[in-house]
Coordinates of C-alpha atoms in Angstrom, one line a residue:
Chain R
X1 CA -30.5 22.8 72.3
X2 CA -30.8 25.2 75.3
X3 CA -33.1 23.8 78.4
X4 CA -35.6 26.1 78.6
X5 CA -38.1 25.4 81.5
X6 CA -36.1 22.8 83.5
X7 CA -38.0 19.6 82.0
X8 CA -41.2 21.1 80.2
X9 CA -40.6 22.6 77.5
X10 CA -36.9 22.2 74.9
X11 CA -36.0 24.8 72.4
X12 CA -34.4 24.4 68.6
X13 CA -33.3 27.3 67.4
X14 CA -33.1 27.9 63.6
X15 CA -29.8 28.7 61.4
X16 CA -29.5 32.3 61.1
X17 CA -30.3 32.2 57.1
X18 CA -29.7 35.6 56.1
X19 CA -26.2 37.4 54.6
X20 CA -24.2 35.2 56.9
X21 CA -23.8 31.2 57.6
X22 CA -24.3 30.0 60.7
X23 CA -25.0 26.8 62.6
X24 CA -28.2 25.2 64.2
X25 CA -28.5 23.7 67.4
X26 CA -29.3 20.2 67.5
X27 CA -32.1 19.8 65.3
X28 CA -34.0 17.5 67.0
X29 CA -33.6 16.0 71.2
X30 CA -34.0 12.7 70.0
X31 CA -31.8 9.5 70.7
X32 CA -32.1 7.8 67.2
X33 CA -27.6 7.2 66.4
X34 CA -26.2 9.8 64.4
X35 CA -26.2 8.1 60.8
X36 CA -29.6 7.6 60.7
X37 CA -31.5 10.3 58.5
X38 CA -34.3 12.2 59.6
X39 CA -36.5 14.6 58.2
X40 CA -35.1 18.6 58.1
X41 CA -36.9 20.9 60.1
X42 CA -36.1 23.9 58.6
X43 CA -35.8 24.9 54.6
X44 CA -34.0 27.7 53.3
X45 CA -35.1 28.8 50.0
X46 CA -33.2 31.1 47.7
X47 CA -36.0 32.2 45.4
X48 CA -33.3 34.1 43.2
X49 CA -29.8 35.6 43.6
X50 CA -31.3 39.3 42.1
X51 CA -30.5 41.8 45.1
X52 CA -29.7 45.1 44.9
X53 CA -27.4 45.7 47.7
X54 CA -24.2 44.6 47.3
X55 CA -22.6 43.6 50.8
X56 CA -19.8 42.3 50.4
X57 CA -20.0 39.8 53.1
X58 CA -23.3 38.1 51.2
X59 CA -23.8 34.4 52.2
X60 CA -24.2 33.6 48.6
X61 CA -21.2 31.9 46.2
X62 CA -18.8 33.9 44.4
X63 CA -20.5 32.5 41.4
X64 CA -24.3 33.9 41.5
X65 CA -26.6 32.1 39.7
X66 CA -28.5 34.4 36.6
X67 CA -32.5 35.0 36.4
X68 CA -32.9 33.0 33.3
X69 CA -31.9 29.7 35.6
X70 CA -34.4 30.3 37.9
X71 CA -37.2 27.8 39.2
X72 CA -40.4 29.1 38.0
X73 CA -43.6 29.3 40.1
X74 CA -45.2 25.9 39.6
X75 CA -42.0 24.5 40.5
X76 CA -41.3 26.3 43.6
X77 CA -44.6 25.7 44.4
X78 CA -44.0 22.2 43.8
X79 CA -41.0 22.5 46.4
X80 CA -43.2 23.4 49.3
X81 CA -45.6 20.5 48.8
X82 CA -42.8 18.3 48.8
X83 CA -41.1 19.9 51.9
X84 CA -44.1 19.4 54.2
X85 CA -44.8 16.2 53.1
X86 CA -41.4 15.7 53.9
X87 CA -41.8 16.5 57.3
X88 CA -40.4 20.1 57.0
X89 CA -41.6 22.9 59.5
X90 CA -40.4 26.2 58.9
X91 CA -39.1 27.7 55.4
X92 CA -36.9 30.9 55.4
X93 CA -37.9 32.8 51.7
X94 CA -34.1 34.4 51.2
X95 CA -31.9 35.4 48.4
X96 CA -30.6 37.5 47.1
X97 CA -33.8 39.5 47.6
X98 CA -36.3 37.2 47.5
X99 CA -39.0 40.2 47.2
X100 CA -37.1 40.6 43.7
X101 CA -39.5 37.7 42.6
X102 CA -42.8 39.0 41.4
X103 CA -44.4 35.8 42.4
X104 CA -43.5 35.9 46.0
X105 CA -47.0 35.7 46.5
X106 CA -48.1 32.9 44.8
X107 CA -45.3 31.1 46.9
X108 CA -46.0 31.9 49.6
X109 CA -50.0 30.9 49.5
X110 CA -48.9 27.4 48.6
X111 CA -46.6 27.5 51.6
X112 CA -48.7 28.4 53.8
X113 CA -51.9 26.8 52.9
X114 CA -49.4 23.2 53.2
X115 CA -48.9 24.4 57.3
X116 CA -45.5 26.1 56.6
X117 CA -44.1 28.6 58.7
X118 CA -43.1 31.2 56.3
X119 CA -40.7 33.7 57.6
X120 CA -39.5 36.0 55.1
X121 CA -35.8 37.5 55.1
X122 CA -35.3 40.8 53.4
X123 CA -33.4 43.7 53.0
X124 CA -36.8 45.6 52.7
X125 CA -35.6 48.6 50.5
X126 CA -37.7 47.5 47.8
X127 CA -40.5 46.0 49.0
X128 CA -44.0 48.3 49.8
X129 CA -46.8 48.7 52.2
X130 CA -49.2 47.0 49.6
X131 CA -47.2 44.1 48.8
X132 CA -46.1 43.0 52.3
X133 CA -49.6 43.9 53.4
X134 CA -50.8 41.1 50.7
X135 CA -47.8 38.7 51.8
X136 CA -49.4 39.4 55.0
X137 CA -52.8 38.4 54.1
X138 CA -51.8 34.8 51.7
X139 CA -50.1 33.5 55.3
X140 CA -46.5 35.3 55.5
X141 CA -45.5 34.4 59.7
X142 CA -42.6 36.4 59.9
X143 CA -40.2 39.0 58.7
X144 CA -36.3 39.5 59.3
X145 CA -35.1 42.8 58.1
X146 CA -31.3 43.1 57.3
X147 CA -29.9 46.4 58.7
X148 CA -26.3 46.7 57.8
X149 CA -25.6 49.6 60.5
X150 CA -27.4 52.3 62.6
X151 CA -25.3 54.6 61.2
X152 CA -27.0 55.5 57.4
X153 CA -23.8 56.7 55.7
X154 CA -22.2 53.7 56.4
X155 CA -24.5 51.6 56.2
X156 CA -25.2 53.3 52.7
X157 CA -21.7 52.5 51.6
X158 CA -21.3 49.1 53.3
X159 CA -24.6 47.9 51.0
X160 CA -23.8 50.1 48.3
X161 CA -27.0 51.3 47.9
X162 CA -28.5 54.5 49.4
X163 CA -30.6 55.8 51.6
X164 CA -31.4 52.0 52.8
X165 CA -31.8 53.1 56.8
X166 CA -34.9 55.2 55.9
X167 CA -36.4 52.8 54.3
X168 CA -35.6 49.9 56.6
X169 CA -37.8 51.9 59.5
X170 CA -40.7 52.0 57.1
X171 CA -40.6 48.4 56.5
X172 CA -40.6 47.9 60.2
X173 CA -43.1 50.1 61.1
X174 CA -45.2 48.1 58.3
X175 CA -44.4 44.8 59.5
X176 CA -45.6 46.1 63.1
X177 CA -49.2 47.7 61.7
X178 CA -49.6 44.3 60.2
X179 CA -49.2 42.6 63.5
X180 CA -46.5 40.2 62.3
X181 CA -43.4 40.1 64.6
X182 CA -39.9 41.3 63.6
X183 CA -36.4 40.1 63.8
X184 CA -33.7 42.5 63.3
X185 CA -30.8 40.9 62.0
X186 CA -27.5 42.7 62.3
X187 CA -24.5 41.6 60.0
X188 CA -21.6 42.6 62.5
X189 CA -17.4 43.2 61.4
X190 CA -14.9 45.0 61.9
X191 CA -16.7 48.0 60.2
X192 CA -19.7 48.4 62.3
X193 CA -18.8 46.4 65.0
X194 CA -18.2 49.6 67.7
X195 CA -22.1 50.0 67.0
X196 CA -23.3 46.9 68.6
X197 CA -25.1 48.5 71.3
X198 CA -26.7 50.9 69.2
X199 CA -28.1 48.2 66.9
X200 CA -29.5 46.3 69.8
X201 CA -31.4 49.6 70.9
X202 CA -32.5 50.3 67.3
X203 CA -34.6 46.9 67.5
X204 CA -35.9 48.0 71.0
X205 CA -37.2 50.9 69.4
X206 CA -38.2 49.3 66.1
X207 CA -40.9 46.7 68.0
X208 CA -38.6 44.0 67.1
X209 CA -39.3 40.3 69.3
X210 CA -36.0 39.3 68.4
X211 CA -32.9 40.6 67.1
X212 CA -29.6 39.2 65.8
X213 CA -26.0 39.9 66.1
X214 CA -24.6 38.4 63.9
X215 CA -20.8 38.3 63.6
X216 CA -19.6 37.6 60.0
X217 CA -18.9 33.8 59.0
X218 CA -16.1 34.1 56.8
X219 CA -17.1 32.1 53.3
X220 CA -17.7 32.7 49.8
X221 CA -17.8 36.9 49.4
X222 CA -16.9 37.1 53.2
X223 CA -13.7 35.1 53.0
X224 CA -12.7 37.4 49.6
X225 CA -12.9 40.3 52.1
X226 CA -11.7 38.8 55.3
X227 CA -9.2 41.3 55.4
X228 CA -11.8 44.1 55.4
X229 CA -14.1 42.7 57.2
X230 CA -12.5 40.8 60.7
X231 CA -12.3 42.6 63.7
X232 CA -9.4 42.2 66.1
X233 CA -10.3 40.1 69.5
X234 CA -10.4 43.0 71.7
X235 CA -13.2 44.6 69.4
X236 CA -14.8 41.2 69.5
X237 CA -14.6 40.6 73.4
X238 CA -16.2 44.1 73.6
X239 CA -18.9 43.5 71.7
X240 CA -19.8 39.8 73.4
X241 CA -19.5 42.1 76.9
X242 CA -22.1 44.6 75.3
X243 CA -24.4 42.1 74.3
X244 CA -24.6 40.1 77.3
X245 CA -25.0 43.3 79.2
X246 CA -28.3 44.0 76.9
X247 CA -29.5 41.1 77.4
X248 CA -29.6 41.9 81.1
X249 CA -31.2 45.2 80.6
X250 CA -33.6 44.3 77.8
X251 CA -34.4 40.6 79.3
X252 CA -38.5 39.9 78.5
X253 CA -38.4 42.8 75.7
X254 CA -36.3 41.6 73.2
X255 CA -34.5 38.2 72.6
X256 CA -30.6 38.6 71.4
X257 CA -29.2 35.9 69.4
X258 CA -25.8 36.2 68.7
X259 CA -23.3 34.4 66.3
X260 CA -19.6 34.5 67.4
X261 CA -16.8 34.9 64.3
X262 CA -15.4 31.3 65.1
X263 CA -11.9 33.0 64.2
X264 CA -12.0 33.3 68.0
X265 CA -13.6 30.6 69.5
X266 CA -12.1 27.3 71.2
X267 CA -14.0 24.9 69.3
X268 CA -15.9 25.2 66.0
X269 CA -19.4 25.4 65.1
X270 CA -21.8 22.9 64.9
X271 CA -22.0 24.1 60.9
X272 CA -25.9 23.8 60.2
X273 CA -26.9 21.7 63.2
X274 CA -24.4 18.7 61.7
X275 CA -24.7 18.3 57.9
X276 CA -28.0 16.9 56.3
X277 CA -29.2 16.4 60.0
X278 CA -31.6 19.8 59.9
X279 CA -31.1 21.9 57.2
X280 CA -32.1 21.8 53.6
X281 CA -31.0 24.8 51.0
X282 CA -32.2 25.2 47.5
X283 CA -30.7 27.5 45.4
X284 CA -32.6 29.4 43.1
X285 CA -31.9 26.9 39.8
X286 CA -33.0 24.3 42.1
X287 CA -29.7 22.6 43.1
X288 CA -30.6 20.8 46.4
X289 CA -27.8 21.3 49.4
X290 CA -27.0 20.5 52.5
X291 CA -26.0 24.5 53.7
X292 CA -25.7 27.1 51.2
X293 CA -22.2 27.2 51.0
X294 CA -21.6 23.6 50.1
X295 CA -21.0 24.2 46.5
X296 CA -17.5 25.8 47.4
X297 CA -16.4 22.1 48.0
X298 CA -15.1 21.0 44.3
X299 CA -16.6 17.2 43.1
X300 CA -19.2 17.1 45.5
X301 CA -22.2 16.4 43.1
X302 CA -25.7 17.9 44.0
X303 CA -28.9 16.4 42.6
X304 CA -31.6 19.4 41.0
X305 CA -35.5 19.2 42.5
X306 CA -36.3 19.5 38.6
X307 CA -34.8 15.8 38.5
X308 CA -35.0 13.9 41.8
X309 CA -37.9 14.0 44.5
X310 CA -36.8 16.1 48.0
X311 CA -36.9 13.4 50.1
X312 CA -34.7 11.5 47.9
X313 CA -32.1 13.7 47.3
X314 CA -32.8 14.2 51.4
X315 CA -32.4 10.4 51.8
X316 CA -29.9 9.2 49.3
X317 CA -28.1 12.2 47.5
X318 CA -24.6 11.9 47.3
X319 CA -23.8 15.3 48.9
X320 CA -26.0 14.6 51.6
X321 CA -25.2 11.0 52.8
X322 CA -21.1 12.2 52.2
X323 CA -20.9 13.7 55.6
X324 CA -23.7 12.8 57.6
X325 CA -23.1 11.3 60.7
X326 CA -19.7 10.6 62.2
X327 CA -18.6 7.6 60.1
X328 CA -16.8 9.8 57.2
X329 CA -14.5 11.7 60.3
X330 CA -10.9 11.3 60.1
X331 CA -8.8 11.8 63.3
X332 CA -8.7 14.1 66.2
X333 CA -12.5 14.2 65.1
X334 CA -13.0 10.4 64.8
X335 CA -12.2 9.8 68.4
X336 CA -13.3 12.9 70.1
X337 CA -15.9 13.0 72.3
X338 CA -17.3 16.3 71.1
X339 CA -17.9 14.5 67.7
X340 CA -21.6 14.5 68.5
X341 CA -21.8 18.0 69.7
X342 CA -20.1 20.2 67.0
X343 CA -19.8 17.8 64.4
X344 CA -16.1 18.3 63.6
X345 CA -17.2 22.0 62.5
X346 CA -17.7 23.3 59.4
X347 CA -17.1 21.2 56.3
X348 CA -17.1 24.1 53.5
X349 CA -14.6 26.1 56.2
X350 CA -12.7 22.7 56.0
X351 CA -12.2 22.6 52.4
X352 CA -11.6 26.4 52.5
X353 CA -8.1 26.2 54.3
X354 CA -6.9 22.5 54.3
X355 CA -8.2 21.2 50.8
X356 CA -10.1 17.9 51.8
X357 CA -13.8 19.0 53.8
X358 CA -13.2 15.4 55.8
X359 CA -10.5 17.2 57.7
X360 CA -11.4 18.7 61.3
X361 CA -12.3 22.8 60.6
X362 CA -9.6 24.7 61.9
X363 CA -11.5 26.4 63.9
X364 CA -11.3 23.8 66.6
X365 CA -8.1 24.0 68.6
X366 CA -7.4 20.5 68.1
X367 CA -6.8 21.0 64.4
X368 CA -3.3 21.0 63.1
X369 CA -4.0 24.1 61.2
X370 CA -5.4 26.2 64.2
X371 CA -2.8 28.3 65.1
X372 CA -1.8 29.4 61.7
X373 CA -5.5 30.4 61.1
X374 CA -6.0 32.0 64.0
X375 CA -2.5 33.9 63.6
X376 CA -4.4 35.2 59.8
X377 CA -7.4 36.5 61.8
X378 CA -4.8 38.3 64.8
X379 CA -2.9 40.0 61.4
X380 CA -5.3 40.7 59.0
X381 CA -7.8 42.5 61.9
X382 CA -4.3 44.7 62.6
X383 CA -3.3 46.3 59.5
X384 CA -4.2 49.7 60.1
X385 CA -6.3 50.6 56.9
X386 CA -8.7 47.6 56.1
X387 CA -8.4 46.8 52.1
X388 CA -11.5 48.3 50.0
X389 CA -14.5 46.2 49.9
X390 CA -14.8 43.7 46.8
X391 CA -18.4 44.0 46.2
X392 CA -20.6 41.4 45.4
X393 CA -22.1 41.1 42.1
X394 CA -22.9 39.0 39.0
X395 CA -20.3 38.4 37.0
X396 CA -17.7 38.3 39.3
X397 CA -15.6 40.2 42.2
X398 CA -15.2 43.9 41.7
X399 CA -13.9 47.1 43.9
X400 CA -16.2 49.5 42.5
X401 CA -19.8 49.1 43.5
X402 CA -22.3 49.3 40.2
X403 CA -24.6 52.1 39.5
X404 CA -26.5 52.6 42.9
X405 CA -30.2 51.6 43.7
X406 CA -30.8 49.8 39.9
X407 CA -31.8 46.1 40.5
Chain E
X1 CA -35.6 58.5 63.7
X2 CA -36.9 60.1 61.1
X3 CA -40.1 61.8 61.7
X4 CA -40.3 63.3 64.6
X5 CA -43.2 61.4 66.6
X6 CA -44.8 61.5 69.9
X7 CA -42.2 59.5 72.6
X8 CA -43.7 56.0 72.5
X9 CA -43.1 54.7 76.3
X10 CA -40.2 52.0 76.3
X11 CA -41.3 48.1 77.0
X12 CA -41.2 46.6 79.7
X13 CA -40.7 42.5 80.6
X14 CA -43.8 40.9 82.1
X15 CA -44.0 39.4 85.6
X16 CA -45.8 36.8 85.7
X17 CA -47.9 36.2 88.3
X18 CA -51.0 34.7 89.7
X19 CA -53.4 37.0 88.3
X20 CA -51.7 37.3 84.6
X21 CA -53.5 36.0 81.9
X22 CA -51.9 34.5 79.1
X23 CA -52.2 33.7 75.7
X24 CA -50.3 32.8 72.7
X25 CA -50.1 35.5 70.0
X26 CA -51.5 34.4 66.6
X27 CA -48.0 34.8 65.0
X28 CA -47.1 31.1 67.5
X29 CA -48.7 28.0 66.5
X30 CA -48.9 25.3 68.9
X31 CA -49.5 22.4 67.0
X32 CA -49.2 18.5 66.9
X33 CA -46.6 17.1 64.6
X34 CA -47.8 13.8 63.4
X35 CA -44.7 13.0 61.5
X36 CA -43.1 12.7 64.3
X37 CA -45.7 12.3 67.0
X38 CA -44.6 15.2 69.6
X39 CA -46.3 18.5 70.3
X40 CA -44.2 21.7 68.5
X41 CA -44.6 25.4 68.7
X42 CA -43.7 27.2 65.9
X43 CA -42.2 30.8 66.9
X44 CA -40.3 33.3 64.3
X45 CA -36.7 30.9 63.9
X46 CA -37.4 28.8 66.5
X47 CA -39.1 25.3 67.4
X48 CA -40.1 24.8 71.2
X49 CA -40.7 20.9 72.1
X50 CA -43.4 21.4 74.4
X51 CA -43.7 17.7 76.7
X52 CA -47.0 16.9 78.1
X53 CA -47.2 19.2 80.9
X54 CA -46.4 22.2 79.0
X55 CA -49.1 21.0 76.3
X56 CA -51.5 21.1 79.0
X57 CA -50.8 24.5 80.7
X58 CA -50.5 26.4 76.9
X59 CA -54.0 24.9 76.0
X60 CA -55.2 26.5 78.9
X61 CA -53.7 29.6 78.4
X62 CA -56.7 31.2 76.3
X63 CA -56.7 34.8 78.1
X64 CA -59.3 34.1 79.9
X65 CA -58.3 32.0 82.5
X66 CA -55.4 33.0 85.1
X67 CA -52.1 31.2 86.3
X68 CA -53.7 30.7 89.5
X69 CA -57.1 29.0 88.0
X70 CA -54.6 26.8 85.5
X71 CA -52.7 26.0 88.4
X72 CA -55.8 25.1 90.7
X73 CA -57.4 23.0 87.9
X74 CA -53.9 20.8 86.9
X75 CA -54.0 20.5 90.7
X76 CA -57.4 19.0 90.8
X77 CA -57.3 17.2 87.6
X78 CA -53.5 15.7 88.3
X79 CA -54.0 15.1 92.5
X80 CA -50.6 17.0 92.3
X81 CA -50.5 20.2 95.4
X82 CA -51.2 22.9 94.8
X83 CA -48.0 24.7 95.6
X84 CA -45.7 22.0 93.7
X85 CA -47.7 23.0 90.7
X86 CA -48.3 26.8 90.9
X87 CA -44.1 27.1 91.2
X88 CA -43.5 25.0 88.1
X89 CA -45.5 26.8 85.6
X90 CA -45.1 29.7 87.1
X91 CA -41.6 29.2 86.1
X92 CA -42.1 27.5 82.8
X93 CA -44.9 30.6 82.2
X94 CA -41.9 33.4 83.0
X95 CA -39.8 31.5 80.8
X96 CA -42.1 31.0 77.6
X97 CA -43.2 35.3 78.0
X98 CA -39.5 36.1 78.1
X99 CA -38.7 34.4 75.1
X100 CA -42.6 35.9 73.1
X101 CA -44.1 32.5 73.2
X102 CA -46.8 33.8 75.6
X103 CA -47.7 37.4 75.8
X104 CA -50.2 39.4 77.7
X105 CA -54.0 38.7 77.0
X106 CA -55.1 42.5 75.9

């Protein structure tokens, strides 16, 4: 939580939802102990795993879920009532593509008619001026528009889709004539990365409030092409000298968040704000998490919304109560006094690279397993041509992108 | 980019000063949670925890009224000086336009 106003007024900010993971800042600036449960402020919807670009850093697992399983409208709608009674505040409508749903609308309504903030993230290339017009007018708050680089070829072949960028500046210049304000959010690696400043100034000149620069989290599709994908250090430190210099020059215009590649930081994430502290996902079948890339830990057993209520999969769940809190941490993280602050990282990034998600994330220099991870990121950023991009899409992992612009 | 389009003049941050008047845009929401009995303003990805002060200074902040009246009528209303109080939310006011809670009244 960053101190705004010296004592008047504290800030939270939300998980960046989109194609990457990322953490939360302390959810809440209260003093209750850290085992106690309280409600999530934030909800992160995936209304379906449809899309049809296929970056191939996408936040969602290797295994996407098929249209048939999805939640239908009366249940989704169901889901909002539930997460405002719950005590929920803001919901982020993601995918896939959530615009892919035809009932987007009807979602929507009920969320915001229950005092949700509705912020919708999209890749925008299929969405038009009449629907997000009508999204607009049943209570839609607020719009994040992926852009996966200023320069259209690549960002044509990074998506494998074309002619995305054109579209992306209609959807903006939509979002603006609607009065709604826009995020930007900017997927960086080692691919786009030298464009950093450029994507900044594209926001500028987009009417964006708020833009994102987001560095890759390596999970799920991400950590398949973490070879193609992580940029050396030097590239990174340029880029975290580039955006603190915009934020200089664009300070009162535009508001930078940006999400370092923990490959290269000295201690880890707080993953999601601590797990089950702020956060709540639901996947498009329903399955009720704790972040969206908790299903990559094998055994843990998540409760559906079709068979429990929220708040008691929130309260009680298995998944959720596993690592809440401190109590579950094993050494260094047991007796650190940063346990509270970070949370011992990442749990899905544990279970990634040391087999048991109780173990400290390796992204924290205290873990055994540091410098052998961050030795992967220091070769794998070098090797002169980066491998070919596994694309994501149903079915499985794949080098060849499908048949462009067919959802 | 595409279209060729007449130069739109770049923004600019806000001052704040005396004479601005503020307001919130409709896409913020100040608002009292009663779950968990504290004032909130809901912004695009973001949660500001207003404390009592700051509830008092945005409720004022209609557009219609300046920093300088806010200021004289905290001052009045909270026996607090004058000067003590312009400085604070003059501060707190810079803060909230930098980050879009408060923009402007047009």
């Amino acid at each position: 939580m960053n101190e705004i106003a010296p004592t008047h007024v504290t800030e939270t900010a939300m998980p960046d939802v989109a194609r990457v993971a990322e953490c939360a800042t302390s959810p809440d600036p209260g003093t209750e102990p850290a085992l106690c449960a309280r409600a999530p402020i934030g909800m992160l919807c995936e209304l379906t795993h449809r899309c049809p670009l296929q970056c191939p850093y996408c936040s969602n697992p290797v295994e996407l879920e098929r249209a048939n399983a999805e939640l239908t409208t009366a249940e989704w709608q169901d889901v909002m009532r539930q997460a405002a009674s719950l005590g929920v505040l803001q919901i982020h409508l993601s995918g896939g593509e959530p615009t892919a749903r035809k009932d987007l609308e009807d979602i929507v309504r009920v969320a915001a008619d229950v005092g949700l903030y509705t912020n919708l993230i999209t890749a925008g290339v299929t969405l038009t001026r009449e629907r997000l017009a009508k999204l607009v007018e049943v209570g839609l708050d607020h719009v994040q528009l992926s852009v996966q680089d200023v320069d259209p070829e690549n960002a044509d072949r990074i998506a494998a889709y074309k002619g995305g960028m054109a579209k992306k500046i209609q959807v903006a210049g939509w979002v603006k004539e609607n009065g709604l304000p826009l995020t930007i959010n900017c997927p960086i690696h080692r691919q786009n990365i030298h464009n950093v400043p450029r994507m900044i100034e594209f926001a500028v000149e987009m009417g964006a409030g708020r833009v994102e620069i987001a560095h890759v989290q390596y999970y799920a599709w991400a950590l398949i092409n973490r070879a193609s994908l992580m940029p050396t250090r030097e590239a990174f430190m340029t880029a975290a000298k580039q955006v603190e210099e915009a934020r200089e020059k664009y300070k009162g215009v535009i508001v930078i968040d940006a999400i370092v590649p923990d490959y290269y930081a000295k201690f880890p994430k707080p993953c999601m704000g601590g797990w089950a502290r702020g956060i709540v996902n639901i996947t498009p079948s329903g399955r009720v998490l704790p972040c969206h890339a908790a299903e990559s830990i094998k055994g843990l057993p998540f409760d559906n919304i079709k068979d429990r209520p929220l708040a008691d999969i929130w309260l009680n769940g298995e998944a959720f109560q596993k690592y809440r809190g401190t109590s579950w941490m094993k050494e260094p993280c047991r007796s650190c006094p940063r346990k509270e602050i970070d949370y011992g990282g990442c749990r899905c990034q544990a279970f990634a690279l040391t087999g048991d998600a109780a173990n400290t994330d390796p992204a924290c220099s205290l873990s055994p397993m540091h410098a052998q991870w961050q030795a992967v990121a220091e070769v794998e950023s070098h090797t002169p041509n980066a491998p070919e991009f596994i694309y994501r899409r149903v079915g499985g992992a794949t080098k060849k992108p499908e048949a462009h612009n067919a959802s | 980019m595409s279209e060729p389009t007449a130069p739109k003049p770049a923004p600019t941050r806000l001052i704040v000063t005396g004479e601005t008047k503020l307001v919130m845009p409709r896409h913020n929401k100040l608002r009292h949670d009663a779950g968990r009995g504290r004032w909130i303003i809901l912004a695009p990805e973001r949660v500001f925890n207003p404390d009592d002060t700051a509830v008092e200074v945005l409720k004022r902040c209609d557009g219609q009224r300046s920093v300088s009246e806010i200021a004289e009528a905290l001052s009045q209303e909270y026996q607090a000086p004058l000067d003590v109080v312009t400085t604070d939310i003059l501060e707190m006011l810079q803060d909230l336009t930098d980050k879009g809670v408060l923009i402007k009244a047009p």
